Tab-separated table of C-alpha atoms in Angstrom:
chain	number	residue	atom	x	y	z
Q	1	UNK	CA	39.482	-26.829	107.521
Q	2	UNK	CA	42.701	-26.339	105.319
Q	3	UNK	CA	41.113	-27.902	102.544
Q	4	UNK	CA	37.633	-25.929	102.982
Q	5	UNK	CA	40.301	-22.058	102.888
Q	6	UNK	CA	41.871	-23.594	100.100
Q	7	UNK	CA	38.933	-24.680	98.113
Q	8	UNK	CA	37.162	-21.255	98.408
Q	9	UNK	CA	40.275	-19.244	97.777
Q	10	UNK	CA	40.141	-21.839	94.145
Q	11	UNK	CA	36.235	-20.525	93.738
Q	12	UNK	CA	37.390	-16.827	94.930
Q	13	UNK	CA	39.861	-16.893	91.495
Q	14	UNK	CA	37.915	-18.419	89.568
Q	15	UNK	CA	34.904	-15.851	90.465
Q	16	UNK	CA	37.678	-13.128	89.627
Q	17	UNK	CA	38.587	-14.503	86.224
Q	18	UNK	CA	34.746	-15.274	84.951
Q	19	UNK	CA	34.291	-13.157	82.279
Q	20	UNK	CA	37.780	-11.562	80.971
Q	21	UNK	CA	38.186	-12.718	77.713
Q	22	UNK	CA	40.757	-12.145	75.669
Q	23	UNK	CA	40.437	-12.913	71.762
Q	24	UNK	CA	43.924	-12.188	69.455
Q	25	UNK	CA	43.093	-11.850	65.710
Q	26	UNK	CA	45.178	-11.079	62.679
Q	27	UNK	CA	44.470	-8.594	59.567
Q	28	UNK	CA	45.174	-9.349	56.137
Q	29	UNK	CA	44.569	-7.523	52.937
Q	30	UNK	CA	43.269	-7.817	49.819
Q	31	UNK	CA	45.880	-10.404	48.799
Q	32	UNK	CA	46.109	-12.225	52.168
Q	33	UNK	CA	49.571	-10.093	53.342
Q	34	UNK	CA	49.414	-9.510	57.134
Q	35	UNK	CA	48.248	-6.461	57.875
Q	36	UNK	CA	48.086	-6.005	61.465
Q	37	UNK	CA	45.985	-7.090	64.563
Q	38	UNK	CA	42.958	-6.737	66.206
Q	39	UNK	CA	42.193	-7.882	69.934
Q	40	UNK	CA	39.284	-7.534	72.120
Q	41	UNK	CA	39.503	-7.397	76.193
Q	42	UNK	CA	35.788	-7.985	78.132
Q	43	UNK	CA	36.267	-7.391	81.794
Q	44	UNK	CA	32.380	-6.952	83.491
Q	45	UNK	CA	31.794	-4.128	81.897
Q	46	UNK	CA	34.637	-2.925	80.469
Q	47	UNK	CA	35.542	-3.313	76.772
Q	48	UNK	CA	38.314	-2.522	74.701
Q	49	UNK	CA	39.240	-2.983	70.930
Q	50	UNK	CA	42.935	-2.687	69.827
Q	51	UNK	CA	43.121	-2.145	66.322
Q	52	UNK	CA	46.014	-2.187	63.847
Q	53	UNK	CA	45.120	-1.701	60.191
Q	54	UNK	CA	47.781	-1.133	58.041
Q	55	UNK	CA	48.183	2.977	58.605
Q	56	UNK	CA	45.523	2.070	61.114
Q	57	UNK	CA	46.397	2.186	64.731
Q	58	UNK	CA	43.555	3.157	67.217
Q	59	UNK	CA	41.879	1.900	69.825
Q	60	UNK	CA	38.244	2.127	71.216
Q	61	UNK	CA	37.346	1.995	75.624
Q	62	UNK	CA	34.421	1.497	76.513
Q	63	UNK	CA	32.356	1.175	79.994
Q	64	UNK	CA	29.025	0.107	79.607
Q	65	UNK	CA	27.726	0.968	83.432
Q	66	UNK	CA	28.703	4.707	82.380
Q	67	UNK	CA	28.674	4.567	78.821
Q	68	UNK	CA	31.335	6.329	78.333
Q	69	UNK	CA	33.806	6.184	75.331
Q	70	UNK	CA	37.140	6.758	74.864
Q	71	UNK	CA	39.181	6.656	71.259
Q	72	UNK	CA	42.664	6.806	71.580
Q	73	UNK	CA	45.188	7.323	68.521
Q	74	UNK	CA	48.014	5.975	69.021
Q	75	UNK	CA	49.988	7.935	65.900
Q	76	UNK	CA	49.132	11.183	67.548
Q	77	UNK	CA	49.222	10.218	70.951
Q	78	UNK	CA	46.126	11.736	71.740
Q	79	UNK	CA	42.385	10.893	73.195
Q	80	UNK	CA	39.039	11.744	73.375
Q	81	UNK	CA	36.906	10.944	76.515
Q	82	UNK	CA	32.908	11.499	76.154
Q	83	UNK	CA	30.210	9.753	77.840
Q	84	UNK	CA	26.578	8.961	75.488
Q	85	UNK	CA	25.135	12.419	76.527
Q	86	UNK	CA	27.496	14.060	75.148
Q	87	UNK	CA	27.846	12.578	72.076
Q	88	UNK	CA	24.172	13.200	71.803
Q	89	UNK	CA	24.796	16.666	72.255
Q	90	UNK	CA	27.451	16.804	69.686
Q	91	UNK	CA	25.410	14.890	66.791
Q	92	UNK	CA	22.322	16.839	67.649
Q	93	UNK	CA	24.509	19.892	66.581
Q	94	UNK	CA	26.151	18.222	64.058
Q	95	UNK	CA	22.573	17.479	62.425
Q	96	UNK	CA	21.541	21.374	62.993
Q	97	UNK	CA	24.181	22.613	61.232
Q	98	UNK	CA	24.183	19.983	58.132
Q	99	UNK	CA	20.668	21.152	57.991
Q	100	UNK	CA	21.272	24.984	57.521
Q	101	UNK	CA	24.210	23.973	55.389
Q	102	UNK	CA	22.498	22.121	52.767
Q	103	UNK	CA	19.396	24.654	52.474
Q	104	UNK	CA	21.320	27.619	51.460
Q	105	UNK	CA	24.312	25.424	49.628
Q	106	UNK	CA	22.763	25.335	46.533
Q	107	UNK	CA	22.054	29.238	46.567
Q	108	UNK	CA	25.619	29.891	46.822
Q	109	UNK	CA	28.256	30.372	44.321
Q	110	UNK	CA	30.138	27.282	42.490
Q	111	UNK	CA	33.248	28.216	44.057
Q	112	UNK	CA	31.674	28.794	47.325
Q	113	UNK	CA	30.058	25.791	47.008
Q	114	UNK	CA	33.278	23.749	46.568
Q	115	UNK	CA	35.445	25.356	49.467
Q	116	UNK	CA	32.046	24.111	52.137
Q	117	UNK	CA	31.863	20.765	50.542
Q	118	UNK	CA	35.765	20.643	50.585
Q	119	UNK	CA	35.661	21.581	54.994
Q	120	UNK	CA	32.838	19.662	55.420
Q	121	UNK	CA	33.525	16.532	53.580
Q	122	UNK	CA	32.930	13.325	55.734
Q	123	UNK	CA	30.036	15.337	57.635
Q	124	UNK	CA	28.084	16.103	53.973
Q	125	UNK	CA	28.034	12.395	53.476
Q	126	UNK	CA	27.302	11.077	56.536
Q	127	UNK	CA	23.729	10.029	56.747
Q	128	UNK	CA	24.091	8.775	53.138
Q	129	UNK	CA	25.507	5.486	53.412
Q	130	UNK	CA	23.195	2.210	52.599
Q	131	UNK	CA	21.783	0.559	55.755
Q	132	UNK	CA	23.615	-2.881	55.920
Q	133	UNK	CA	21.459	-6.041	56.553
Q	134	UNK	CA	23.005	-9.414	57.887
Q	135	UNK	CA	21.397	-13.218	57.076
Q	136	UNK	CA	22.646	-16.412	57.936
Q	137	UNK	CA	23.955	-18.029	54.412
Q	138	UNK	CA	24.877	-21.873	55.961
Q	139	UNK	CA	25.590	-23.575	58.946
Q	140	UNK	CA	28.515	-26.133	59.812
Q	141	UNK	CA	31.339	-23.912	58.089
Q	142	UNK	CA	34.886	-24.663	59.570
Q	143	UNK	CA	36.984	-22.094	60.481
Q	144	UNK	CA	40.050	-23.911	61.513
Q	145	UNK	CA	39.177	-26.385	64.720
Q	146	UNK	CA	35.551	-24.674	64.760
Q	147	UNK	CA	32.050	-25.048	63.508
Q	148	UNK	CA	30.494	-21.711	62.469
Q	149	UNK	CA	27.288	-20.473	60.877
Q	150	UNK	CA	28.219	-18.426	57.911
Q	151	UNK	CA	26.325	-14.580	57.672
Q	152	UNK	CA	26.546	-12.513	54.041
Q	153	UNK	CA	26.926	-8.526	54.586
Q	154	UNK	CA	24.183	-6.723	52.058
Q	155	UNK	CA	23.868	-3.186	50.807
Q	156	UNK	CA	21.899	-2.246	47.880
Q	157	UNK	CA	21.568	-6.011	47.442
Q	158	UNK	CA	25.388	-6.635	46.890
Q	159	UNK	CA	27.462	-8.211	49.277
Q	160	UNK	CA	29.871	-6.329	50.935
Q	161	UNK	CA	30.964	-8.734	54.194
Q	162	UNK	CA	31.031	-12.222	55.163
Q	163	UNK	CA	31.261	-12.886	58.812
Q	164	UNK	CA	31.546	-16.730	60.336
Q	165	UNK	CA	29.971	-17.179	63.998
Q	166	UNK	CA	31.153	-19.840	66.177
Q	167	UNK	CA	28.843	-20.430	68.841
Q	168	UNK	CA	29.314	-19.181	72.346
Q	169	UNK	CA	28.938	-23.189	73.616
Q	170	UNK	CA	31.931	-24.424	71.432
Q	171	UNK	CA	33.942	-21.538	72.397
Q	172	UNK	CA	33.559	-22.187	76.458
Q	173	UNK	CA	31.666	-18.404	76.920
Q	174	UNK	CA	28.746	-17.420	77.377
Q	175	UNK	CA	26.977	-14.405	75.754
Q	176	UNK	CA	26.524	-12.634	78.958
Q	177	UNK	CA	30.888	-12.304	78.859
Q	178	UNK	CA	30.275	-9.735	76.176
Q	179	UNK	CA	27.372	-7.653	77.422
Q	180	UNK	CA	29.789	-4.662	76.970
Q	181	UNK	CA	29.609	-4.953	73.245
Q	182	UNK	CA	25.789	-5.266	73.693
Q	183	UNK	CA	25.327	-2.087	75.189
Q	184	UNK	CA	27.570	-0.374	72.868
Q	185	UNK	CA	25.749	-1.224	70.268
Q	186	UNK	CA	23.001	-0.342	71.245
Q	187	UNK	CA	24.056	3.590	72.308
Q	188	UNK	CA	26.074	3.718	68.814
Q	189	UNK	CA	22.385	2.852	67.135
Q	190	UNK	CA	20.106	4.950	69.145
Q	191	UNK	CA	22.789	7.890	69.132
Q	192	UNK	CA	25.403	8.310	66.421
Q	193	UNK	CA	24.706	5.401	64.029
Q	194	UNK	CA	24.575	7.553	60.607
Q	195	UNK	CA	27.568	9.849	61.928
Q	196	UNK	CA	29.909	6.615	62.524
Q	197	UNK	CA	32.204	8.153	60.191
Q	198	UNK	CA	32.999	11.353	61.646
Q	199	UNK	CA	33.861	10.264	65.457
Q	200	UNK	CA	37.519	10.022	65.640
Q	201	UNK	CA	37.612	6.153	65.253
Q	202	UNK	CA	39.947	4.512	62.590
Q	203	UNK	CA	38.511	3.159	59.161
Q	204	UNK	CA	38.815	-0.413	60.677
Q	205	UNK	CA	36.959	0.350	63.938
Q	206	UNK	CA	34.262	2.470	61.990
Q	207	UNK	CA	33.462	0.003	59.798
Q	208	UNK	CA	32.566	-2.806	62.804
Q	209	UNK	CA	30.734	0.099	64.032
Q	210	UNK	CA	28.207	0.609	61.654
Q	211	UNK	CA	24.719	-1.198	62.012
Q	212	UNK	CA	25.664	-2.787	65.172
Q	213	UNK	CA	21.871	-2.925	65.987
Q	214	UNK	CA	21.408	-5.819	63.295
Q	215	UNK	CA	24.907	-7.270	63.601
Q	216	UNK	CA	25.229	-10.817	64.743
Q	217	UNK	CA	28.747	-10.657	66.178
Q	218	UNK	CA	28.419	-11.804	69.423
Q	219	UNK	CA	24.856	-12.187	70.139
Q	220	UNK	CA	24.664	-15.005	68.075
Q	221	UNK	CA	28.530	-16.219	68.296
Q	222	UNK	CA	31.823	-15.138	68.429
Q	223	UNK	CA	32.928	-13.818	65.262
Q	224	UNK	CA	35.951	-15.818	64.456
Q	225	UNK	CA	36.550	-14.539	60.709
Q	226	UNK	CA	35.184	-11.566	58.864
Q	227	UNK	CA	35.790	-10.629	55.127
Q	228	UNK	CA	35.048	-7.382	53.595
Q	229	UNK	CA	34.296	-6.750	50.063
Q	230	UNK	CA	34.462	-3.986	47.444
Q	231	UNK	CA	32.938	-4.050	44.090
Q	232	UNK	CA	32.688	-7.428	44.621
Q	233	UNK	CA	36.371	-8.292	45.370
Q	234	UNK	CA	38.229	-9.079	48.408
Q	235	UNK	CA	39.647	-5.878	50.553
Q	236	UNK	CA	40.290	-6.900	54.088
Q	237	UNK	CA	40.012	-10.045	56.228
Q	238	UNK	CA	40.078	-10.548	59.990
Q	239	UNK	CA	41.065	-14.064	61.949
Q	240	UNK	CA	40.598	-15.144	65.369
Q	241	UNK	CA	44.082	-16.781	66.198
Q	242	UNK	CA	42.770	-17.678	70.227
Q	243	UNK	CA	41.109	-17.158	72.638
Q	244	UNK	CA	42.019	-16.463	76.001
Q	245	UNK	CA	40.507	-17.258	79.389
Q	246	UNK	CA	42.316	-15.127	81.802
Q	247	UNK	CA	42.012	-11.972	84.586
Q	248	UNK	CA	42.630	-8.763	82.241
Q	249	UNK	CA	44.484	-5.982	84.751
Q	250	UNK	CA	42.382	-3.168	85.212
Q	251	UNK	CA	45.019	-0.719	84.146
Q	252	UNK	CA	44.348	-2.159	80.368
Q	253	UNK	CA	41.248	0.165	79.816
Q	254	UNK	CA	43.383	3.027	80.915
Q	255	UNK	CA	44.558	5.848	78.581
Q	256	UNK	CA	48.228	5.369	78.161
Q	257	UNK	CA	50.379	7.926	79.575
Q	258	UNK	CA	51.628	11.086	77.757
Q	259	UNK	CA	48.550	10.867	75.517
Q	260	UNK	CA	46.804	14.348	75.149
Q	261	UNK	CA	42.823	14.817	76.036
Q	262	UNK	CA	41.421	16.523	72.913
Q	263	UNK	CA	37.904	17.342	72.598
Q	264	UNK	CA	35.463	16.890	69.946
Q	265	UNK	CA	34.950	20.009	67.669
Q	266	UNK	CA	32.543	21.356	65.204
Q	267	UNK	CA	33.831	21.461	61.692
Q	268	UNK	CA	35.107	24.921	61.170
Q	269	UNK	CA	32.725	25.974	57.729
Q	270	UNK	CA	35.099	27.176	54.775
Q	271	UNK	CA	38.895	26.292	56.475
């Protein structure tokens, strides 16, 4: 009987721990310096991406049963909490107002003209960036002890990212472990996909953002190194050092304490 408790307290941990995993990677720029980190936590269906960039420093929460967001920067110590509806509601306003914007812009004077394009800025271009498309370039690419299938980045037929899959087998996970990145995706392209760029999300965390509907990363593997490219040269790369098999605490997809709630605002035309 001692040995039956014991054995299914062994299955009752185990049961607990399927499913947080915990992968550490390291930044480097353009000429291979380190230049931060970058780690992912999946609990069920909880996720959340630590991000250190450089100037960098964000993270992104995010519960898939709710689908609710929260981005936290950590330089200004302050939050924003919103579930998919009401990012809906703020894009769909966003859009309204880009659309009365750029139908009288051209009316108005030069100077006029400049001070709008000057408050609006990032919300005038979004929309406008080239739709990214990902292929698989080769198989049996080693990225230090692992075998990976190599995917090229494309916009207007130039390569802009490289990103090296190592299959959820070799790894000891299965895809299901990261259905919280599935569903993410999948709200970011069906909601806010062209207006990425204006949620308040660091560079790093925008750019693994965008065209998450066609991305690989993991559906097809776990992305264990990623380049980025601009003008053809090397900007930014991204290394998995590990990756960790082990309970998460809940209190890790908490907002720290302190932090400020702000909310999301319209862009205030001509300030």
């Amino acid at each position: 009987m001692r040995v039956l408790i014991l054995l299914v307290a062994v299955l009752q941990s185990v049961s607990l721990q399927a499913g947080d995993i915990t992968l550490i990677s390291k930044n480097f720029d353009k000429d291979k310096n380190d230049a931060g980190q970058t780690n992912f936590y999946f609990k069920g269906e909880k996720l959340l991406i630590e991000n250190k960039f450089m100037s960098d420093d964000n993270s992104l929460i995010f519960d898939s049963v709710k689908k609710e967001f929260i981005f936290i920067d950590h330089q200004k110590k302050e939050y924003y909490q919103v579930t998919e509806s009401e990012l809906k509601n703020f894009v769909a306003q966003i859009r309204q107002m880009l659309q009365m914007t750029k139908a009288f812009l051209n009316n108005m004077p030069p100077e006029q003209q400049e001070l709008i394009k000057k408050s609006l800025g990032k919300y005038l271009d979004a929309g406008s960036q080239p739709e990214t498309t990902f292929s698989k370039a080769s198989s049996g690419v080693k990225v230090m002890s692992w075998s990976t299938d190599k995917y090229n980045a494309i916009q207007n037929e130039t390569k802009v990212g490289e990103m090296y899959l190592a299959s959820h087998k070799d790894m000891g996970v299965s895809r299901e472990d990261f259905k919280s990145f599935e569903v993410m995706s999948e709200v970011f392209s069906q909601t806010i996909m062209e207006f990425v760029g204006v949620l308040p999300m660091g560079p790093s965390v925008q750019g693994m953002a965008a065209n998450l509907d066609d991305n690989p990363a993991f559906r097809e593997g776990i992305p264990v190194k990623s380049l980025s490219f601009v003008d053809g040269k090397l900007s930014g790369e991204n290394q998995v050092m590990e990756i960790l098999k082990r309970e998460i605490a809940a209190d890790k997809f908490s907002t720290p304490n302190g932090y400020q709630r702000k909310k999301l605002e319209m862009p205030q035309i001509g300030k």
